[in-house]
Amino acid sequence: MLRADPSTRPPSGSARQTWFDHGVIALALVLLLSGFGTIVAGRDWWVTTILVSLMTGLTCAVLRGLGARFVAPVAIVVELVAIAWIFVPETLLAVVPTPQTVTALADLVAAAQEIIVEEQAPVGAARPIVLVVAASFGLIVVVADVMLQRRRAAPLIGALLLAVFATPALIAGETPPVWLFLSVAALWLVLLRSRTTTVGASRRGAGPALALGAGALAAAVAFPVVAPDVSAVAASWGKPPPTVFGRGINPMLELGQNLRRNSTTTALTYRTSFDEAQYLKVATLRDFTGRTWRPTETVRNDLFEGEMLIKDGIEVDEGTTTINIDNLRSSFLPVPYPATGTVTGLDGAFSFRRAGMTLSSRSDDSRGETYTVPSLDVKPTAEQMRDIRTRIGPALESYLELPERMPAVIERTAREVTADADNDYDRALALQNFFRNGDFRYSETAPVAGDYDGNGVDVIAEFLQEKAGYCVHFSSAMAVMARSVGIPARIAVGYAPGSAGALEDGETVYTNTSDDLHAWTEIYFQGVGWVRFDPTTSIGDATAFVEPVVDTPDAETPDTPESQAPVPQQGADRLDDAATPQAQADETSTAPRSAIVTLAALAVVGAVPWALRALRRRWRLARGRADVEPLWRELEDVARDLRIPASAADTPRGFAGRLAQQPGVDQASLEALLRRVEQVRFSRGEQPDGDGVDDLVAVTSSLRAGASGRRRLLATFLPQSLTGRTPVRLLPDPVGTSSPA
């Protein structure tokens, strides 16, 4: 009868220690992820990143549990599939990535790079940004898993955690909180002790690790206090975005990031003799490439603007505006439109551009300038505007140019909105009212979160669907829609009417801050000139001229869009919009999809090994009624799944001797099964009578019953036998047995 060797000791707990170390690192990474809130706004991205990292980490853990090789490459492939399903599911063939998947992910990475270059932290949780953060943390999990396989893993893991800890601080320029430093340092010390203390090591051996831990914790507490503030060193994040009106800078590309700046600065103050606050124009944009608007350069056919364009019979008021530049550095000067006459008070050499009537200099900038600009307030009646028929000549053709390929929704929407109008004025009013009085809302975060920030035709098409954006989207959409129905249009960029302050010499002093940066649409009417229309809801005021009064006793002054226009919102109010629940809802919606992907992947990871192992067992039991070899293979695999030490170099009797050492094993059934396999292998293949299925079932059941709950769980969900045959190991010889009498 087979006899067990009582001197055999159970295997060491190194596998359990590895799982513990993985858990420590996972907790540290979760804590470190909270530090990235200084560079990415919102919380949806946090959920997505956690789930992607969790799935990648569990993939590594399962593969390690199965004893598989090439864990890192497989985990990276799994992460790629998960990210593709979360971010670009339309490119997958079932669950298999295609070349279009790689292209789409590359486009998102390129978009993230543009956001990183152009935006100031914290940026909106746009899909490209969430993709980069989630993918990066997934790769960090894989790298940490690889490091844990090395004997001296603790220093490498410490360097990795330090790099992750420092990244948001270097980008945003904010010193991380002390609690985060302490928490991660403490977890690393736990890992250090786990890796430097072996099973059975004396307390004296753990002394150096504990002393090092105490010193490190003390340093962690003192460092944030005594060290200087961390300054941002990343190329663009953490630095103020470039000025909107700097030399060679396209204001439409820089306007959004300046509006989303964390700090508000006073750009200028002004006083005006007009009764109303003034729009101050800095740049005019005419050339539209389909992707962006470009600043206007004067060409030979350009019309002279201002007083020369106004025909007799149009009422015109004259006035002056005195502007004091505070924190604006630009080669352009803000001026009311249309300016006339000579600008007084300038120290630098500035001149007007014929196209757009903007004031600029080739050598000087706006710093410290105080100047007075004479300008006009053109006041045609609504009836005069409706009578105008603009003739399109060479000078206006460039204001109708559109790209050859445009989304059909733009022109279709423009024609639907203007269908009831029979003149350009009513068409322009209809377009303005479509944006200001419809379902559109002002939001500086929604376009970034929805991945449609910009001013090209594709962005406009998306904006018409989402109905949320800021002045860049409103003004660009109205200008393109006006051109699509044959109305000359362009964009002006400058400052919306500022906030009113105290009186000075009988005139109100208005203040324009960086939050008042604005873009609006200008429409050309022959005999009146370029007329401002502001389609941006809740900003500035709408344009509408005086309607004829109906001479009846009950007549009331009709409500014009101007009278219905809301009070201009200042920068603080506009920034508050980003914190509304609706604005937050417009941020990326990847978290639900990533949760579904993670749950599905976990179910697959847990079910597939179990299912494959169950199918193999059933196949072997079916064949075992005619052949004992499949039964013996099944017994070997059960032993391996239960982590029972064995070696491929064992003879059947040697292997049976190892099994006999396990607690509670059915000795009689094991002996019967052994005799069957020995008879087949050593007696020219003669099969014994009956089959050994019942013996196998009895032996495997007794082995499972005698194993710990943890080993049974591992055998069910992480069966190592799926990764190949039992390896050749150098193990102590089991106690031999003699044949039963």
mmCIF file with all atom_site columns, C-alpha atoms in Angstrom, residues 180-295:
data_model
loop_
_atom_site.group_PDB
_atom_site.id
_atom_site.type_symbol
_atom_site.label_atom_id
_atom_site.label_alt_id
_atom_site.label_comp_id
_atom_site.label_asym_id
_atom_site.label_entity_id
_atom_site.label_seq_id
_atom_site.pdbx_PDB_ins_code
_atom_site.Cartn_x
_atom_site.Cartn_y
_atom_site.Cartn_z
_atom_site.occupancy
_atom_site.B_iso_or_equiv
_atom_site.pdbx_formal_charge
_atom_site.auth_seq_id
_atom_site.auth_comp_id
_atom_site.auth_asym_id
_atom_site.auth_atom_id
_atom_site.pdbx_PDB_model_num
ATOM 1   C CA . LEU A 1 180 ? -0.620  61.755  -0.752  1.00 0.00 ? 180 LEU A CA 1
ATOM 2   C CA . PHE A 1 181 ? 3.129   61.787  -0.247  1.00 0.00 ? 181 PHE A CA 1
ATOM 3   C CA . LEU A 1 182 ? 2.795   60.051  3.108   1.00 0.00 ? 182 LEU A CA 1
ATOM 4   C CA . SER A 1 183 ? 0.327   57.439  1.918   1.00 0.00 ? 183 SER A CA 1
ATOM 5   C CA . VAL A 1 184 ? 2.344   56.343  -1.100  1.00 0.00 ? 184 VAL A CA 1
ATOM 6   C CA . ALA A 1 185 ? 5.592   56.390  0.891   1.00 0.00 ? 185 ALA A CA 1
ATOM 7   C CA . ALA A 1 186 ? 4.038   54.180  3.557   1.00 0.00 ? 186 ALA A CA 1
ATOM 8   C CA . LEU A 1 187 ? 2.787   51.706  0.965   1.00 0.00 ? 187 LEU A CA 1
ATOM 9   C CA . TRP A 1 188 ? 6.215   51.550  -0.630  1.00 0.00 ? 188 TRP A CA 1
ATOM 10  C CA . LEU A 1 189 ? 7.745   50.822  2.776   1.00 0.00 ? 189 LEU A CA 1
ATOM 11  C CA . VAL A 1 190 ? 5.286   47.973  3.234   1.00 0.00 ? 190 VAL A CA 1
ATOM 12  C CA . LEU A 1 191 ? 6.422   46.627  -0.123  1.00 0.00 ? 191 LEU A CA 1
ATOM 13  C CA . LEU A 1 192 ? 10.066  47.122  0.820   1.00 0.00 ? 192 LEU A CA 1
ATOM 14  C CA . ARG A 1 193 ? 9.638   45.137  4.019   1.00 0.00 ? 193 ARG A CA 1
ATOM 15  C CA . SER A 1 194 ? 7.739   42.419  2.169   1.00 0.00 ? 194 SER A CA 1
ATOM 16  C CA . ARG A 1 195 ? 10.538  42.108  -0.364  1.00 0.00 ? 195 ARG A CA 1
ATOM 17  C CA . THR A 1 196 ? 13.449  42.252  2.092   1.00 0.00 ? 196 THR A CA 1
ATOM 18  C CA . THR A 1 197 ? 12.003  39.954  4.772   1.00 0.00 ? 197 THR A CA 1
ATOM 19  C CA . THR A 1 198 ? 12.047  36.268  3.873   1.00 0.00 ? 198 THR A CA 1
ATOM 20  C CA . VAL A 1 199 ? 9.943   33.530  5.391   1.00 0.00 ? 199 VAL A CA 1
ATOM 21  C CA . GLY A 1 200 ? 11.354  32.688  8.783   1.00 0.00 ? 200 GLY A CA 1
ATOM 22  C CA . ALA A 1 201 ? 13.671  35.713  8.885   1.00 0.00 ? 201 ALA A CA 1
ATOM 23  C CA . SER A 1 202 ? 14.498  37.051  12.332  1.00 0.00 ? 202 SER A CA 1
ATOM 24  C CA . ARG A 1 203 ? 13.256  40.330  13.672  1.00 0.00 ? 203 ARG A CA 1
ATOM 25  C CA . ARG A 1 204 ? 16.848  41.504  13.683  1.00 0.00 ? 204 ARG A CA 1
ATOM 26  C CA . GLY A 1 205 ? 16.932  41.073  9.903   1.00 0.00 ? 205 GLY A CA 1
ATOM 27  C CA . ALA A 1 206 ? 13.914  43.342  9.529   1.00 0.00 ? 206 ALA A CA 1
ATOM 28  C CA . GLY A 1 207 ? 15.520  46.068  11.642  1.00 0.00 ? 207 GLY A CA 1
ATOM 29  C CA . PRO A 1 208 ? 17.307  47.919  8.811   1.00 0.00 ? 208 PRO A CA 1
ATOM 30  C CA . ALA A 1 209 ? 14.120  47.996  6.736   1.00 0.00 ? 209 ALA A CA 1
ATOM 31  C CA . LEU A 1 210 ? 12.145  49.418  9.660   1.00 0.00 ? 210 LEU A CA 1
ATOM 32  C CA . ALA A 1 211 ? 14.806  52.039  10.362  1.00 0.00 ? 211 ALA A CA 1
ATOM 33  C CA . LEU A 1 212 ? 14.850  53.033  6.707   1.00 0.00 ? 212 LEU A CA 1
ATOM 34  C CA . GLY A 1 213 ? 11.054  53.229  6.789   1.00 0.00 ? 213 GLY A CA 1
ATOM 35  C CA . ALA A 1 214 ? 11.028  55.556  9.781   1.00 0.00 ? 214 ALA A CA 1
ATOM 36  C CA . GLY A 1 215 ? 13.557  57.852  8.144   1.00 0.00 ? 215 GLY A CA 1
ATOM 37  C CA . ALA A 1 216 ? 11.688  57.893  4.845   1.00 0.00 ? 216 ALA A CA 1
ATOM 38  C CA . LEU A 1 217 ? 8.393   58.752  6.515   1.00 0.00 ? 217 LEU A CA 1
ATOM 39  C CA . ALA A 1 218 ? 10.053  61.615  8.406   1.00 0.00 ? 218 ALA A CA 1
ATOM 40  C CA . ALA A 1 219 ? 11.534  62.905  5.158   1.00 0.00 ? 219 ALA A CA 1
ATOM 41  C CA . ALA A 1 220 ? 8.158   62.609  3.463   1.00 0.00 ? 220 ALA A CA 1
ATOM 42  C CA . VAL A 1 221 ? 6.605   64.832  6.130   1.00 0.00 ? 221 VAL A CA 1
ATOM 43  C CA . ALA A 1 222 ? 9.391   67.404  6.060   1.00 0.00 ? 222 ALA A CA 1
ATOM 44  C CA . PHE A 1 223 ? 10.011  67.624  2.312   1.00 0.00 ? 223 PHE A CA 1
ATOM 45  C CA . PRO A 1 224 ? 6.827   69.464  1.224   1.00 0.00 ? 224 PRO A CA 1
ATOM 46  C CA . VAL A 1 225 ? 7.333   71.969  4.053   1.00 0.00 ? 225 VAL A CA 1
ATOM 47  C CA . VAL A 1 226 ? 10.994  72.869  3.547   1.00 0.00 ? 226 VAL A CA 1
ATOM 48  C CA . ALA A 1 227 ? 11.218  72.401  -0.225  1.00 0.00 ? 227 ALA A CA 1
ATOM 49  C CA . PRO A 1 228 ? 10.392  75.274  -2.592  1.00 0.00 ? 228 PRO A CA 1
ATOM 50  C CA . ASP A 1 229 ? 7.179   75.188  -4.562  1.00 0.00 ? 229 ASP A CA 1
ATOM 51  C CA . VAL A 1 230 ? 7.212   72.901  -7.554  1.00 0.00 ? 230 VAL A CA 1
ATOM 52  C CA . SER A 1 231 ? 7.105   74.905  -10.781 1.00 0.00 ? 231 SER A CA 1
ATOM 53  C CA . ALA A 1 232 ? 5.699   73.631  -14.011 1.00 0.00 ? 232 ALA A CA 1
ATOM 54  C CA . VAL A 1 233 ? 8.342   72.404  -16.428 1.00 0.00 ? 233 VAL A CA 1
ATOM 55  C CA . ALA A 1 234 ? 6.163   70.780  -19.063 1.00 0.00 ? 234 ALA A CA 1
ATOM 56  C CA . ALA A 1 235 ? 6.245   72.493  -22.444 1.00 0.00 ? 235 ALA A CA 1
ATOM 57  C CA . SER A 1 236 ? 2.755   73.975  -22.368 1.00 0.00 ? 236 SER A CA 1
ATOM 58  C CA . TRP A 1 237 ? 0.655   72.688  -19.482 1.00 0.00 ? 237 TRP A CA 1
ATOM 59  C CA . GLY A 1 238 ? 0.931   74.907  -16.454 1.00 0.00 ? 238 GLY A CA 1
ATOM 60  C CA . LYS A 1 239 ? 2.099   77.915  -18.470 1.00 0.00 ? 239 LYS A CA 1
ATOM 61  C CA . PRO A 1 240 ? -0.208  80.736  -19.508 1.00 0.00 ? 240 PRO A CA 1
ATOM 62  C CA . PRO A 1 241 ? -1.448  80.176  -23.039 1.00 0.00 ? 241 PRO A CA 1
ATOM 63  C CA . PRO A 1 242 ? -0.083  82.470  -25.730 1.00 0.00 ? 242 PRO A CA 1
ATOM 64  C CA . THR A 1 243 ? -1.722  85.828  -26.172 1.00 0.00 ? 243 THR A CA 1
ATOM 65  C CA . VAL A 1 244 ? -4.718  85.845  -28.491 1.00 0.00 ? 244 VAL A CA 1
ATOM 66  C CA . PHE A 1 245 ? -3.403  88.739  -30.537 1.00 0.00 ? 245 PHE A CA 1
ATOM 67  C CA . GLY A 1 246 ? 0.323   88.040  -30.599 1.00 0.00 ? 246 GLY A CA 1
ATOM 68  C CA . ARG A 1 247 ? 2.333   88.294  -33.774 1.00 0.00 ? 247 ARG A CA 1
ATOM 69  C CA . GLY A 1 248 ? 1.700   85.423  -36.150 1.00 0.00 ? 248 GLY A CA 1
ATOM 70  C CA . ILE A 1 249 ? -0.926  83.854  -33.879 1.00 0.00 ? 249 ILE A CA 1
ATOM 71  C CA . ASN A 1 250 ? -4.363  82.959  -35.190 1.00 0.00 ? 250 ASN A CA 1
ATOM 72  C CA . PRO A 1 251 ? -6.808  84.411  -32.640 1.00 0.00 ? 251 PRO A CA 1
ATOM 73  C CA . MET A 1 252 ? -9.483  81.788  -33.382 1.00 0.00 ? 252 MET A CA 1
ATOM 74  C CA . LEU A 1 253 ? -7.082  79.041  -32.343 1.00 0.00 ? 253 LEU A CA 1
ATOM 75  C CA . GLU A 1 254 ? -6.024  80.769  -29.126 1.00 0.00 ? 254 GLU A CA 1
ATOM 76  C CA . LEU A 1 255 ? -9.351  82.237  -28.018 1.00 0.00 ? 255 LEU A CA 1
ATOM 77  C CA . GLY A 1 256 ? -10.734 79.066  -26.414 1.00 0.00 ? 256 GLY A CA 1
ATOM 78  C CA . GLN A 1 257 ? -7.747  78.322  -24.216 1.00 0.00 ? 257 GLN A CA 1
ATOM 79  C CA . ASN A 1 258 ? -7.569  81.942  -23.048 1.00 0.00 ? 258 ASN A CA 1
ATOM 80  C CA . LEU A 1 259 ? -11.244 81.875  -22.101 1.00 0.00 ? 259 LEU A CA 1
ATOM 81  C CA . ARG A 1 260 ? -10.586 78.717  -20.074 1.00 0.00 ? 260 ARG A CA 1
ATOM 82  C CA . ARG A 1 261 ? -7.688  80.215  -18.150 1.00 0.00 ? 261 ARG A CA 1
ATOM 83  C CA . ASN A 1 262 ? -7.838  79.781  -14.400 1.00 0.00 ? 262 ASN A CA 1
ATOM 84  C CA . SER A 1 263 ? -7.039  83.426  -13.620 1.00 0.00 ? 263 SER A CA 1
ATOM 85  C CA . THR A 1 264 ? -8.799  86.570  -14.807 1.00 0.00 ? 264 THR A CA 1
ATOM 86  C CA . THR A 1 265 ? -6.742  89.650  -15.653 1.00 0.00 ? 265 THR A CA 1
ATOM 87  C CA . THR A 1 266 ? -7.829  93.159  -16.558 1.00 0.00 ? 266 THR A CA 1
ATOM 88  C CA . ALA A 1 267 ? -6.986  93.798  -20.198 1.00 0.00 ? 267 ALA A CA 1
ATOM 89  C CA . LEU A 1 268 ? -8.118  97.411  -20.545 1.00 0.00 ? 268 LEU A CA 1
ATOM 90  C CA . THR A 1 269 ? -10.527 100.112 -19.409 1.00 0.00 ? 269 THR A CA 1
ATOM 91  C CA . TYR A 1 270 ? -12.337 102.604 -21.606 1.00 0.00 ? 270 TYR A CA 1
ATOM 92  C CA . ARG A 1 271 ? -14.721 105.588 -21.581 1.00 0.00 ? 271 ARG A CA 1
ATOM 93  C CA . THR A 1 272 ? -17.038 106.431 -24.446 1.00 0.00 ? 272 THR A CA 1
ATOM 94  C CA . SER A 1 273 ? -19.249 109.335 -25.431 1.00 0.00 ? 273 SER A CA 1
ATOM 95  C CA . PHE A 1 274 ? -21.812 106.916 -26.849 1.00 0.00 ? 274 PHE A CA 1
ATOM 96  C CA . ASP A 1 275 ? -24.809 105.935 -24.755 1.00 0.00 ? 275 ASP A CA 1
ATOM 97  C CA . GLU A 1 276 ? -23.983 102.230 -24.947 1.00 0.00 ? 276 GLU A CA 1
ATOM 98  C CA . ALA A 1 277 ? -20.935 100.131 -24.116 1.00 0.00 ? 277 ALA A CA 1
ATOM 99  C CA . GLN A 1 278 ? -18.781 99.356  -27.131 1.00 0.00 ? 278 GLN A CA 1
ATOM 100 C CA . TYR A 1 279 ? -17.569 96.224  -28.847 1.00 0.00 ? 279 TYR A CA 1
ATOM 101 C CA . LEU A 1 280 ? -13.824 96.710  -29.375 1.00 0.00 ? 280 LEU A CA 1
ATOM 102 C CA . LYS A 1 281 ? -12.443 94.936  -32.434 1.00 0.00 ? 281 LYS A CA 1
ATOM 103 C CA . VAL A 1 282 ? -8.836  93.769  -32.588 1.00 0.00 ? 282 VAL A CA 1
ATOM 104 C CA . ALA A 1 283 ? -8.705  91.417  -35.601 1.00 0.00 ? 283 ALA A CA 1
ATOM 105 C CA . THR A 1 284 ? -10.789 90.615  -38.667 1.00 0.00 ? 284 THR A CA 1
ATOM 106 C CA . LEU A 1 285 ? -10.963 87.078  -40.098 1.00 0.00 ? 285 LEU A CA 1
ATOM 107 C CA . ARG A 1 286 ? -11.993 86.575  -43.700 1.00 0.00 ? 286 ARG A CA 1
ATOM 108 C CA . ASP A 1 287 ? -10.139 83.611  -45.211 1.00 0.00 ? 287 ASP A CA 1
ATOM 109 C CA . PHE A 1 288 ? -11.779 80.292  -44.336 1.00 0.00 ? 288 PHE A CA 1
ATOM 110 C CA . THR A 1 289 ? -9.908  77.096  -45.214 1.00 0.00 ? 289 THR A CA 1
ATOM 111 C CA . GLY A 1 290 ? -12.569 74.690  -43.981 1.00 0.00 ? 290 GLY A CA 1
ATOM 112 C CA . ARG A 1 291 ? -10.511 73.958  -40.885 1.00 0.00 ? 291 ARG A CA 1
ATOM 113 C CA . THR A 1 292 ? -10.007 77.444  -39.445 1.00 0.00 ? 292 THR A CA 1
ATOM 114 C CA . TRP A 1 293 ? -10.418 81.171  -40.088 1.00 0.00 ? 293 TRP A CA 1
ATOM 115 C CA . ARG A 1 294 ? -7.322  83.205  -40.836 1.00 0.00 ? 294 ARG A CA 1
ATOM 116 C CA . PRO A 1 295 ? -6.614  86.897  -40.178 1.00 0.00 ? 295 PRO A CA 1
#
